[in-house]
Structure formats: structure tokens, C-alpha cells
């Protein structure tokens, strides 16, 4: 039963956690930089890496102290992400692993999000389908066995979280857009505008979110229009979530997967969580809210599994050619 220290610095959260046996979080420290970036309306890479440098030592010390356990390995996000930010975490993790004489486990950020599902009350079993929805990614991934993945569909342009952030900006709502839109939408009519559901009828599991953002822009700029921001937010959120549901249902039907993991920052969205629980014909695994946004615990969980399976090479999850719906192969042993 290994104890793994996980370090995540790929974007604007410094996350450090200690996790036992890949599931039990002994400590979890997250220093968010949102307040520093908010005035700019998005993440400023130079500010992000400098802030990671400032806080990482104290976060590691605090996480180790709170965990009170001896660490067997150090797992760190090696990409994708902002290079300056990644370097802070990678160099720190390397130095610790070297000084302690413990293995260093490189973890792909998206694999980390997938493993955040193992930090919930019930852990999924392989094989499962994963819907990863974050600020940088919108992906349907066929997770056949630990560390064996096939990307079935990804976004052609904006990621879904990115579209929340951009639409929030159009509405004058603060960064990050996801929580702001969710809050604004609470008082709005989701049917006030019928925004497009791109790719809904296409024979592909690809996503596209830039047209949705543009449709919102046109609605706001329409002559004589003075739409209630709450209605725009609610209608946008309804469309953004609807597309995720449509493509996820298609992917479940095609792979025959019985389990669905939903992770990444947008997995914190209340409407998405409600609709997935009610409307999807699969057992749904969503991490607790604290592990949806970037954190070190998910990196430690993925690192623990890599260590157990002896898969220490750098995992490159490449962008494959768009997967045609008709070419998906069903999971073995599933319906
Ligand atoms: O996974 P994450 O913390 O960082 C990346 O890997 O990108 O995801 C951040 C994204 C942001 O775009 C943010 O607006 C979105 O997750 N987000 C949400 C919610 N909370 C965060 N989107 C929709 N609803 C939310 N409640
Ligand atoms: Zn992330």
C-alpha cells in the first residue's frame, strides 16, 4: 500500500496532496491563483509560474505535515499545460525524489482527471468511458484498462470550460466563467434563446464550442436587444450541457460501456451532474467537487496506479484522427 505525494502546477492552481493506496486522501493543499488573474480576465502564464514558485515549498511542507506518513513515491504533472508553470512542479518533484531516493512518476494531466474519480466514495472499475471536461479539454476517452486509453472524440476548437469562460466575459461576469455562469443562470430561463447544439446529428464524437460562443455574441449584439444576462447564461449553459449529454449517450451506445466517469473543472457544474445522473444509461462516477478542479490528489492517485502497474513511461495522449461513430469498437464482455 503505497503513499504517494502528488504535485500539480500545470495552470493556475498549485496542488499538493498525499494519497494512500490511490484512494485515501491523507492531505490535500490547493492554492488557487484566481484572484491574481481575475483582473486580466484569464490566466497570465508569467504570473502563474511566479506564483507557483512562491507557494510550492510551504504547500509541500503543509501537505507532508498533515499527512504524517512516509512517502513512497513522488508523482507530478508533466503536461499538458503552461510550460513555465509545469517546470516549477517538475523541478520540485525531481529534487524531492532525488533527495529521498524515491521513484518519480510522471503523470499526464488528463490521466490525473480520470483518476480523480477514484477519490470518491465508490471507485469505478475498468473498462469505462470517461468524459473529461475542463478549461483546456473536452474529450470522450475509452478507458479499456489502467493506462490504456483511446480518444474517441475531442473538440475541434474551444474546450467546453473555455466557452464558459469566454461567454462569462461577454456577459461581464468574473473569471472563471463556469461558476459565474452557473450562478447567473440560476435565475434565468434556459429556453429564452435557442442556441445551437453543434455536431448533434453528425456521425462523429467530436465537439465544437466556438459557434455557441459566437451565437451568444450575436444575441447580445442584436439590434434593439437588451437580453437579461440571467436568460443568456441559462440558455448558454443548457446548450453547452446538452451537447455533452448528446455525445456521451452516443459514445456509451457505441462502446457498450456500462460505467461513465465524468471529471475536470466543468464536472463541478450542477446542471451537468444532475442531468448525467438522471438521463444516462450507465453507472456514473463523478469526483467530489473538491477534486473536479485541478488538484494534487488526482495526480497522486494516477501516480499510484502507474507505480502499481509498472507503467512509468511518459504517457502521450495524442490527438487522433476524429473517430467516426461507426468505427467505435465495443468493450469486450459488455452488453
Ligand atoms: O480542470 P480545471 O480546473 O483546469 C483545466 O484543466 O483546465 O478546469 C477549469 C475550468 C474553467 O474553464 C472553469 O470555468 C470550469 O472549469 N468550471 C466550471 C465550473 N467550475 C469550474 N464550468 C462550469 N460549471 C462550473 N460549476
Ligand atoms: Zn485540469
PDB file of N, CA, C and O and ligand atoms in Angstrom, residues 13 109 113 133-136 161-162 164-165 176-179 182 264-266 268-270 292-294, ligand 1:
ATOM      1  N   UNK A  13      -3.520  26.618 -10.504  1.00  0.00           N
ATOM      2  CA  UNK A  13      -3.677  26.106  -9.146  1.00  0.00           C
ATOM      3  C   UNK A  13      -2.408  25.368  -8.756  1.00  0.00           C
ATOM      4  O   UNK A  13      -1.951  24.517  -9.529  1.00  0.00           O
ATOM      5  N   UNK A 109      -1.784  15.230 -17.288  1.00  0.00           N
ATOM      6  CA  UNK A 109      -2.831  15.961 -16.565  1.00  0.00           C
ATOM      7  C   UNK A 109      -4.226  15.332 -16.758  1.00  0.00           C
ATOM      8  O   UNK A 109      -5.005  15.219 -15.801  1.00  0.00           O
ATOM      9  N   UNK A 113      -7.063  13.726 -14.159  1.00  0.00           N
ATOM     10  CA  UNK A 113      -8.512  13.974 -14.049  1.00  0.00           C
ATOM     11  C   UNK A 113      -9.280  12.655 -14.058  1.00  0.00           C
ATOM     12  O   UNK A 113     -10.226  12.478 -13.302  1.00  0.00           O
ATOM     13  N   UNK A 133     -13.995  17.127 -19.041  1.00  0.00           N
ATOM     14  CA  UNK A 133     -14.462  18.468 -19.406  1.00  0.00           C
ATOM     15  C   UNK A 133     -13.745  19.503 -18.543  1.00  0.00           C
ATOM     16  O   UNK A 133     -14.004  19.623 -17.358  1.00  0.00           O
ATOM     17  N   UNK A 134     -12.827  20.245 -19.160  1.00  0.00           N
ATOM     18  CA  UNK A 134     -12.070  21.216 -18.373  1.00  0.00           C
ATOM     19  C   UNK A 134     -11.909  22.500 -19.172  1.00  0.00           C
ATOM     20  O   UNK A 134     -12.557  22.697 -20.201  1.00  0.00           O
ATOM     21  N   UNK A 135     -11.010  23.363 -18.691  1.00  0.00           N
ATOM     22  CA  UNK A 135     -10.784  24.626 -19.394  1.00  0.00           C
ATOM     23  C   UNK A 135     -10.005  24.426 -20.679  1.00  0.00           C
ATOM     24  O   UNK A 135     -10.054  25.250 -21.589  1.00  0.00           O
ATOM     25  N   UNK A 136      -9.271  23.326 -20.773  1.00  0.00           N
ATOM     26  CA  UNK A 136      -8.449  23.090 -21.955  1.00  0.00           C
ATOM     27  C   UNK A 136      -8.867  21.890 -22.776  1.00  0.00           C
ATOM     28  O   UNK A 136      -8.410  21.716 -23.905  1.00  0.00           O
ATOM     29  N   UNK A 161     -15.038  24.261 -21.055  1.00  0.00           N
ATOM     30  CA  UNK A 161     -14.740  25.202 -19.963  1.00  0.00           C
ATOM     31  C   UNK A 161     -14.326  26.563 -20.508  1.00  0.00           C
ATOM     32  O   UNK A 161     -14.686  27.612 -19.970  1.00  0.00           O
ATOM     33  N   UNK A 162     -13.576  26.508 -21.596  1.00  0.00           N
ATOM     34  CA  UNK A 162     -13.142  27.740 -22.259  1.00  0.00           C
ATOM     35  C   UNK A 162     -14.363  28.536 -22.733  1.00  0.00           C
ATOM     36  O   UNK A 162     -14.396  29.763 -22.639  1.00  0.00           O
ATOM     37  N   UNK A 164     -17.355  28.484 -21.385  1.00  0.00           N
ATOM     38  CA  UNK A 164     -17.951  29.108 -20.189  1.00  0.00           C
ATOM     39  C   UNK A 164     -17.177  30.385 -19.850  1.00  0.00           C
ATOM     40  O   UNK A 164     -17.758  31.420 -19.536  1.00  0.00           O
ATOM     41  N   UNK A 165     -15.833  30.296 -19.906  1.00  0.00           N
ATOM     42  CA  UNK A 165     -15.011  31.461 -19.552  1.00  0.00           C
ATOM     43  C   UNK A 165     -15.230  32.614 -20.535  1.00  0.00           C
ATOM     44  O   UNK A 165     -15.344  33.775 -20.136  1.00  0.00           O
ATOM     45  N   UNK A 176     -13.238  32.650 -12.896  1.00  0.00           N
ATOM     46  CA  UNK A 176     -13.528  31.754 -14.010  1.00  0.00           C
ATOM     47  C   UNK A 176     -15.027  31.721 -14.330  1.00  0.00           C
ATOM     48  O   UNK A 176     -15.874  31.831 -13.436  1.00  0.00           O
ATOM     49  N   UNK A 177     -15.304  31.547 -15.606  1.00  0.00           N
ATOM     50  CA  UNK A 177     -16.668  31.693 -16.083  1.00  0.00           C
ATOM     51  C   UNK A 177     -17.634  30.613 -15.618  1.00  0.00           C
ATOM     52  O   UNK A 177     -18.830  30.884 -15.475  1.00  0.00           O
ATOM     53  N   UNK A 178     -17.133  29.399 -15.402  1.00  0.00           N
ATOM     54  CA  UNK A 178     -18.032  28.289 -15.053  1.00  0.00           C
ATOM     55  C   UNK A 178     -18.911  28.588 -13.853  1.00  0.00           C
ATOM     56  O   UNK A 178     -20.148  28.623 -13.967  1.00  0.00           O
ATOM     57  N   UNK A 179     -18.287  28.852 -12.693  1.00  0.00           N
ATOM     58  CA  UNK A 179     -19.098  29.152 -11.516  1.00  0.00           C
ATOM     59  C   UNK A 179     -19.943  30.421 -11.689  1.00  0.00           C
ATOM     60  O   UNK A 179     -21.083  30.477 -11.232  1.00  0.00           O
ATOM     61  N   UNK A 182     -22.933  29.569 -13.880  1.00  0.00           N
ATOM     62  CA  UNK A 182     -23.846  28.704 -13.124  1.00  0.00           C
ATOM     63  C   UNK A 182     -24.698  29.540 -12.176  1.00  0.00           C
ATOM     64  O   UNK A 182     -25.903  29.352 -12.076  1.00  0.00           O
ATOM     65  N   UNK A 264     -12.905  16.756 -14.431  1.00  0.00           N
ATOM     66  CA  UNK A 264     -12.432  18.037 -14.946  1.00  0.00           C
ATOM     67  C   UNK A 264     -13.252  19.154 -14.320  1.00  0.00           C
ATOM     68  O   UNK A 264     -14.328  18.897 -13.754  1.00  0.00           O
ATOM     69  N   UNK A 265     -12.771  20.383 -14.428  1.00  0.00           N
ATOM     70  CA  UNK A 265     -13.427  21.525 -13.777  1.00  0.00           C
ATOM     71  C   UNK A 265     -14.917  21.641 -14.070  1.00  0.00           C
ATOM     72  O   UNK A 265     -15.710  21.931 -13.170  1.00  0.00           O
ATOM     73  N   UNK A 266     -15.318  21.388 -15.316  1.00  0.00           N
ATOM     74  CA  UNK A 266     -16.733  21.556 -15.687  1.00  0.00           C
ATOM     75  C   UNK A 266     -17.608  20.463 -15.056  1.00  0.00           C
ATOM     76  O   UNK A 266     -18.826  20.612 -14.947  1.00  0.00           O
ATOM     77  N   UNK A 268     -17.873  20.041 -12.175  1.00  0.00           N
ATOM     78  CA  UNK A 268     -18.443  20.652 -10.970  1.00  0.00           C
ATOM     79  C   UNK A 268     -19.797  21.279 -11.280  1.00  0.00           C
ATOM     80  O   UNK A 268     -20.523  21.666 -10.368  1.00  0.00           O
ATOM     81  N   UNK A 269     -20.145  21.374 -12.550  1.00  0.00           N
ATOM     82  CA  UNK A 269     -21.391  22.049 -12.938  1.00  0.00           C
ATOM     83  C   UNK A 269     -22.629  21.275 -12.467  1.00  0.00           C
ATOM     84  O   UNK A 269     -22.799  20.104 -12.772  1.00  0.00           O
ATOM     85  N   UNK A 270     -23.488  22.006 -11.762  1.00  0.00           N
ATOM     86  CA  UNK A 270     -24.644  21.363 -11.127  1.00  0.00           C
ATOM     87  C   UNK A 270     -25.605  20.759 -12.151  1.00  0.00           C
ATOM     88  O   UNK A 270     -26.050  19.620 -12.001  1.00  0.00           O
ATOM     89  N   UNK A 292     -12.734  18.090  -8.634  1.00  0.00           N
ATOM     90  CA  UNK A 292     -13.048  18.375 -10.047  1.00  0.00           C
ATOM     91  C   UNK A 292     -12.024  19.347 -10.614  1.00  0.00           C
ATOM     92  O   UNK A 292     -11.447  19.114 -11.667  1.00  0.00           O
ATOM     93  N   UNK A 293     -11.808  20.453  -9.908  1.00  0.00           N
ATOM     94  CA  UNK A 293     -10.804  21.407 -10.393  1.00  0.00           C
ATOM     95  C   UNK A 293      -9.412  20.825 -10.122  1.00  0.00           C
ATOM     96  O   UNK A 293      -9.265  19.864  -9.361  1.00  0.00           O
ATOM     97  N   UNK A 294      -8.403  21.411 -10.736  1.00  0.00           N
ATOM     98  CA  UNK A 294      -7.046  20.872 -10.643  1.00  0.00           C
ATOM     99  C   UNK A 294      -6.588  20.718  -9.191  1.00  0.00           C
ATOM    100  O   UNK A 294      -6.788  21.616  -8.374  1.00  0.00           O
TER     101      UNK A 294
HETATM  102  O1  LIG B   1      -9.859  21.191 -14.722  1.00  0.00           O
HETATM  103  P1  LIG B   1      -9.710  22.646 -14.484  1.00  0.00           P
HETATM  104  O2  LIG B   1      -9.590  23.137 -13.057  1.00  0.00           O
HETATM  105  O3  LIG B   1      -8.465  23.218 -15.261  1.00  0.00           O
HETATM  106  C1  LIG B   1      -8.111  22.763 -16.540  1.00  0.00           C
HETATM  107  O4  LIG B   1      -7.514  21.661 -16.627  1.00  0.00           O
HETATM  108  O5  LIG B   1      -8.474  23.491 -17.488  1.00  0.00           O
HETATM  109  O6  LIG B   1     -10.967  23.346 -15.187  1.00  0.00           O
HETATM  110  C2  LIG B   1     -11.160  24.733 -15.183  1.00  0.00           C
HETATM  111  C3  LIG B   1     -12.410  25.034 -15.985  1.00  0.00           C
HETATM  112  C4  LIG B   1     -12.648  26.526 -16.212  1.00  0.00           C
HETATM  113  O7  LIG B   1     -12.888  26.741 -17.585  1.00  0.00           O
HETATM  114  C5  LIG B   1     -13.883  26.809 -15.372  1.00  0.00           C
HETATM  115  O8  LIG B   1     -14.676  27.864 -15.886  1.00  0.00           O
HETATM  116  C6  LIG B   1     -14.609  25.498 -15.410  1.00  0.00           C
HETATM  117  O9  LIG B   1     -13.582  24.534 -15.303  1.00  0.00           O
HETATM  118  N1  LIG B   1     -15.552  25.327 -14.304  1.00  0.00           N
HETATM  119  C7  LIG B   1     -16.889  25.191 -14.476  1.00  0.00           C
HETATM  120  C8  LIG B   1     -17.464  25.129 -13.175  1.00  0.00           C
HETATM  121  N2  LIG B   1     -16.440  25.206 -12.268  1.00  0.00           N
HETATM  122  C9  LIG B   1     -15.281  25.325 -12.971  1.00  0.00           C
HETATM  123  N3  LIG B   1     -17.638  25.136 -15.596  1.00  0.00           N
HETATM  124  C10 LIG B   1     -18.968  25.008 -15.455  1.00  0.00           C
HETATM  125  N4  LIG B   1     -19.592  24.978 -14.250  1.00  0.00           N
HETATM  126  C11 LIG B   1     -18.887  25.028 -13.094  1.00  0.00           C
HETATM  127  N5  LIG B   1     -19.502  24.982 -11.921  1.00  0.00           N
END
